[in-house]
Coordinates of N, CA and C in Angstrom, one line a residue:
M23 N -132.9 -85.3 -251.0 CA -132.1 -84.6 -249.7 C -131.9 -85.5 -249.2
K24 N -132.6 -86.2 -248.2 CA -132.8 -87.3 -247.2 C -131.3 -87.8 -247.6
F25 N -131.2 -88.7 -248.6 CA -129.6 -88.7 -249.1 C -128.6 -88.3 -249.0
L26 N -128.7 -87.0 -249.4 CA -128.0 -85.8 -248.7 C -126.3 -85.5 -247.5
I27 N -127.7 -85.7 -247.1 CA -128.0 -85.8 -245.2 C -127.5 -86.9 -244.4
V28 N -127.9 -88.0 -244.8 CA -127.4 -89.6 -244.6 C -125.6 -89.6 -245.0
L29 N -126.0 -89.1 -246.1 CA -124.3 -89.2 -246.9 C -123.4 -88.4 -246.4
A30 N -124.0 -86.9 -245.9 CA -122.8 -86.3 -245.7 C -122.8 -86.6 -244.3
S31 N -123.5 -87.8 -243.1 CA -123.1 -88.0 -242.1 C -122.5 -89.1 -241.8
L32 N -121.9 -90.3 -243.3 CA -121.4 -90.7 -243.2 C -120.3 -90.6 -243.5
V33 N -120.0 -88.9 -243.9 CA -118.3 -89.2 -244.1 C -117.9 -87.6 -243.1
L34 N -118.8 -87.3 -243.0 CA -118.6 -87.0 -241.6 C -117.9 -87.5 -240.5
L35 N -118.4 -88.9 -240.4 CA -117.6 -90.4 -239.5 C -116.7 -90.9 -239.7
A36 N -116.4 -91.3 -240.8 CA -115.3 -91.3 -241.5 C -114.2 -90.6 -241.5
A37 N -114.6 -89.8 -241.8 CA -113.7 -88.7 -241.8 C -112.4 -88.7 -239.7
G38 N -114.1 -88.9 -239.2 CA -113.3 -88.9 -237.6 C -112.3 -89.9 -236.9
Q39 N -112.5 -91.2 -238.0 CA -111.4 -92.3 -237.8 C -110.0 -91.8 -238.3
D40 N -109.5 -91.0 -238.7 CA -108.5 -90.5 -239.8 C -107.5 -90.6 -239.0
T41 N -107.4 -90.6 -237.6 CA -106.7 -91.0 -236.4 C -107.7 -91.4 -235.4
Y42 N -106.5 -92.2 -234.0 CA -106.6 -92.7 -233.2 C -107.2 -90.9 -231.8
T43 N -108.2 -91.5 -230.7 CA -108.5 -90.9 -229.7 C -107.7 -90.2 -229.8
P44 N -108.1 -88.6 -229.5 CA -106.8 -88.4 -229.0 C -107.1 -88.0 -227.2
E45 N -107.6 -88.8 -226.6 CA -108.4 -88.5 -225.3 C -106.7 -88.1 -224.6
N46 N -105.9 -89.2 -224.7 CA -105.0 -89.5 -224.1 C -104.1 -88.2 -224.1
D47 N -103.8 -87.7 -225.5 CA -102.7 -87.2 -225.7 C -101.9 -86.5 -225.1
D48 N -102.8 -86.3 -223.8 CA -101.5 -85.7 -222.8 C -100.9 -86.3 -221.5
L49 N -100.8 -88.0 -221.2 CA -100.0 -88.3 -221.0 C -98.6 -87.9 -221.4
D50 N -98.3 -87.4 -219.8 CA -97.0 -87.2 -218.9 C -95.7 -88.9 -219.7
I51 N -95.5 -88.2 -220.7 CA -94.5 -89.8 -221.2 C -93.1 -89.2 -220.5
D52 N -92.8 -88.2 -220.3 CA -91.0 -88.1 -220.1 C -91.3 -88.8 -217.3
A53 N -92.9 -88.3 -216.5 CA -92.8 -89.1 -216.2 C -92.1 -90.9 -216.5
L54 N -94.2 -90.8 -216.9 CA -93.5 -92.8 -217.1 C -92.9 -93.2 -217.9
V55 N -91.9 -92.3 -218.4 CA -90.7 -93.7 -218.6 C -89.7 -92.6 -217.3
S56 N -89.9 -91.7 -216.5 CA -88.2 -91.2 -215.3 C -88.3 -92.5 -214.6
N57 N -90.6 -92.9 -214.5 CA -90.9 -93.9 -213.7 C -90.8 -95.2 -213.8
P58 N -89.3 -96.1 -213.4 CA -89.4 -97.7 -213.3 C -90.3 -98.4 -213.2
E59 N -91.4 -98.2 -211.6 CA -92.4 -98.6 -211.7 C -93.5 -99.2 -213.2
A60 N -93.5 -97.6 -213.0 CA -95.0 -97.3 -214.6 C -94.7 -98.0 -215.3
L61 N -93.4 -97.6 -215.7 CA -92.4 -97.6 -216.8 C -93.0 -99.6 -217.3
K62 N -92.5 -100.4 -216.3 CA -92.7 -102.2 -216.1 C -94.8 -102.3 -216.4
A63 N -95.6 -101.8 -214.8 CA -96.7 -101.4 -215.6 C -96.9 -101.5 -216.6
W64 N -96.9 -100.3 -217.4 CA -97.0 -100.4 -219.0 C -96.6 -101.6 -219.9
F65 N -95.4 -101.6 -219.4 CA -94.5 -103.0 -220.2 C -95.9 -104.4 -220.1
N66 N -96.0 -104.1 -218.8 CA -97.2 -105.9 -218.3 C -98.0 -105.2 -219.0
C67 N -99.1 -104.4 -219.0 CA -100.1 -104.0 -219.3 C -100.5 -104.6 -221.0
F68 N -98.8 -103.5 -222.2 CA -98.4 -104.5 -223.3 C -98.4 -105.5 -223.8
V69 N -98.4 -105.9 -222.6 CA -97.6 -107.9 -223.4 C -98.6 -109.2 -222.6
D70 N -100.5 -108.8 -221.6 CA -100.2 -109.4 -220.8 C -100.1 -110.1 -219.7
K71 N -99.0 -110.1 -218.8 CA -98.9 -109.5 -217.7 C -99.2 -109.7 -216.9
G72 N -99.2 -107.7 -216.7 CA -100.6 -108.0 -215.2 C -101.5 -106.7 -216.2
Q73 N -102.1 -106.4 -215.0 CA -103.5 -105.3 -215.1 C -103.8 -103.8 -216.1
C74 N -104.1 -103.8 -217.3 CA -104.7 -102.8 -217.5 C -105.1 -101.5 -216.6
D75 N -105.0 -100.0 -217.1 CA -105.9 -99.3 -216.2 C -106.8 -98.6 -217.9
K76 N -107.9 -97.4 -217.7 CA -108.5 -97.5 -218.9 C -107.2 -96.8 -219.9
V77 N -106.2 -95.9 -219.6 CA -105.5 -94.8 -220.1 C -105.1 -96.5 -220.5
Q78 N -104.1 -97.2 -220.4 CA -102.9 -98.2 -220.7 C -104.0 -98.7 -221.9
T79 N -105.3 -99.4 -220.9 CA -106.2 -99.7 -222.4 C -106.2 -99.1 -223.2
S80 N -106.4 -97.8 -223.6 CA -107.0 -96.8 -225.1 C -105.6 -97.2 -225.6
F81 N -104.4 -96.9 -224.8 CA -103.2 -97.1 -226.0 C -103.1 -98.7 -226.3
K82 N -103.2 -99.4 -225.8 CA -102.8 -101.3 -225.6 C -104.3 -101.6 -227.4
D83 N -104.6 -100.7 -227.4 CA -106.3 -101.5 -228.2 C -105.0 -101.1 -230.0
D84 N -104.8 -99.7 -229.9 CA -104.1 -99.3 -230.9 C -103.7 -99.4 -231.3
L85 N -101.7 -100.6 -230.4 CA -101.5 -100.4 -230.1 C -100.6 -101.5 -231.1
P86 N -101.5 -102.6 -231.8 CA -101.3 -102.9 -232.6 C -101.2 -102.8 -234.7
E87 N -101.9 -102.2 -234.9 CA -102.4 -101.5 -235.9 C -101.7 -100.2 -236.0
A88 N -101.4 -99.7 -234.9 CA -100.6 -98.7 -234.7 C -98.5 -99.4 -235.1
I89 N -98.6 -100.6 -235.1 CA -96.9 -101.1 -235.5 C -97.2 -100.7 -235.9
Q90 N -98.2 -102.1 -237.3 CA -98.4 -102.5 -238.5 C -98.3 -101.4 -239.4
Q91 N -99.1 -100.2 -238.8 CA -98.6 -99.6 -240.1 C -98.7 -97.9 -240.1
G92 N -97.3 -98.5 -239.2 CA -96.1 -97.5 -239.4 C -96.8 -96.3 -238.6
C93 N -98.0 -96.7 -238.1 CA -98.9 -94.9 -236.6 C -98.9 -94.3 -237.8
A94 N -99.5 -94.6 -238.7 CA -100.1 -93.7 -239.3 C -101.0 -93.3 -239.1
K95 N -102.5 -93.7 -237.9 CA -103.5 -93.4 -237.7 C -103.1 -92.7 -236.5
C96 N -101.4 -92.1 -235.9 CA -102.2 -91.8 -234.2 C -101.6 -90.5 -234.7
T97 N -101.2 -89.0 -233.6 CA -101.5 -88.0 -233.3 C -100.3 -87.7 -233.5
A98 N -99.7 -86.4 -233.5 CA -98.7 -86.2 -233.4 C -98.1 -86.0 -231.7
A99 N -99.2 -86.5 -230.7 CA -99.3 -86.4 -229.8 C -99.1 -87.7 -229.5
Q100 N -99.3 -88.6 -230.6 CA -99.3 -90.3 -229.9 C -97.9 -91.0 -230.7
K101 N -97.9 -90.0 -231.4 CA -96.6 -90.7 -232.0 C -95.2 -89.9 -231.1
V102 N -94.9 -88.6 -230.6 CA -94.5 -88.5 -229.0 C -94.3 -89.1 -228.0
I103 N -95.7 -89.7 -228.2 CA -95.6 -90.6 -226.9 C -95.2 -92.1 -227.0
L104 N -95.5 -92.8 -228.3 CA -94.8 -93.8 -228.5 C -93.1 -93.9 -228.9
K105 N -93.0 -92.7 -229.0 CA -91.5 -93.1 -229.5 C -90.9 -93.0 -227.9
K106 N -91.1 -92.4 -227.3 CA -90.0 -91.9 -226.1 C -90.6 -93.3 -225.0
Y107 N -92.1 -93.6 -225.3 CA -91.9 -94.9 -224.3 C -91.4 -95.7 -225.5
L108 N -91.3 -96.1 -226.6 CA -90.0 -97.6 -227.0 C -89.0 -97.0 -226.7
A109 N -88.4 -95.5 -227.1 CA -86.9 -94.9 -226.5 C -86.3 -95.9 -225.0
G110 N -87.0 -95.3 -224.1 CA -87.7 -95.4 -222.6 C -87.0 -97.2 -221.9
L111 N -88.0 -97.7 -222.5 CA -87.6 -99.0 -222.4 C -86.4 -99.7 -222.8
K112 N -85.8 -99.9 -224.3 CA -85.6 -100.4 -225.3 C -84.2 -99.6 -224.2
E113 N -83.6 -97.9 -223.4 CA -82.9 -98.0 -222.8 C -83.0 -98.2 -221.2
K114 N -83.5 -98.3 -220.5 CA -83.7 -98.7 -219.3 C -84.2 -100.3 -219.1
A115 N -84.5 -100.4 -219.9 CA -85.3 -102.5 -219.5 C -85.3 -103.2 -221.3
P116 N -84.1 -102.7 -221.8 CA -83.6 -103.5 -223.0 C -84.9 -105.5 -223.2
A117 N -84.3 -106.5 -222.1 CA -85.3 -107.1 -222.8 C -86.7 -107.6 -223.0
D118 N -87.1 -106.5 -221.7 CA -88.5 -106.7 -221.9 C -89.0 -105.5 -223.8
Y119 N -87.9 -104.3 -223.5 CA -88.3 -103.9 -225.0 C -88.2 -105.3 -226.5
E120 N -87.5 -106.0 -225.3 CA -87.3 -107.2 -226.8 C -89.0 -108.3 -226.5
V121 N -89.1 -108.9 -225.7 CA -90.4 -109.1 -225.3 C -91.1 -108.7 -226.2
L122 N -91.6 -107.5 -226.4 CA -92.6 -106.3 -226.6 C -92.8 -106.6 -228.0
R123 N -91.1 -106.2 -228.2 CA -91.0 -106.3 -229.9 C -91.7 -108.1 -230.8
Q124 N -91.2 -108.4 -230.1 CA -91.1 -110.1 -230.3 C -92.6 -110.2 -230.7
K125 N -94.0 -109.6 -229.3 CA -95.0 -109.9 -229.1 C -95.9 -109.7 -230.4
Y126 N -95.6 -108.3 -230.7 CA -96.2 -107.1 -231.8 C -95.8 -107.5 -233.3
D127 N -94.1 -107.9 -232.7 CA -93.8 -107.4 -234.6 C -93.3 -109.3 -234.0
P128 N -93.1 -110.3 -234.0 CA -92.5 -111.4 -234.3 C -91.6 -111.9 -235.2
E129 N -92.4 -111.3 -236.4 CA -91.4 -111.4 -237.4 C -90.8 -110.5 -237.9
N130 N -90.5 -109.2 -237.7 CA -89.2 -108.3 -237.4 C -89.8 -107.6 -238.5
K131 N -90.3 -107.2 -239.4 CA -91.5 -106.6 -240.0 C -91.5 -105.1 -240.0
Y132 N -92.3 -104.7 -238.5 CA -93.3 -103.0 -238.7 C -92.2 -102.4 -237.4
F133 N -91.2 -103.0 -237.1 CA -90.4 -102.4 -235.8 C -89.7 -100.8 -237.2
G134 N -89.1 -102.0 -237.8 CA -88.3 -100.5 -238.2 C -88.8 -99.4 -239.5
P135 N -90.1 -99.8 -240.0 CA -90.9 -98.7 -240.9 C -91.3 -97.3 -239.4
L136 N -92.3 -98.3 -238.3 CA -92.4 -97.9 -237.2 C -91.3 -97.0 -237.0
E137 N -90.0 -96.8 -236.0 CA -89.2 -96.9 -235.4 C -89.1 -94.8 -236.5
K138 N -89.5 -95.2 -238.4 CA -89.2 -93.9 -239.0 C -89.5 -93.3 -239.1
A139 N -91.0 -94.0 -239.3 CA -92.4 -92.5 -238.6 C -92.3 -91.7 -237.5
I140 N -92.1 -92.0 -237.2 CA -91.9 -91.2 -235.1 C -90.8 -90.5 -235.3
A141 N -89.4 -90.7 -235.7 CA -88.3 -90.0 -235.1 C -88.4 -88.7 -235.5

């Protein structure tokens, strides 16, 4: 009986790790992307050129894996956030977009599949 309880607990724990934490899924990405200073602050955090706040750190911690795995563990909201962030950065600061791309995908293997996955 104890074995079944432990097994059930492990299954529940593993099931809870299928997605990244949804804690910041309510991020107002439209406001962020429309604010050049905020967009730059997030970029600086992601490329280690500036400090990160708690929310930025949460996203930054998951960003490498999310990029490499095509956002497989992203919630629906996180896919929208990443899609809008990357599109905004690409449109408003293309040089920064390329720096971000080089940092997280230096071999140019992941961004194509990622962009399709979050489209």
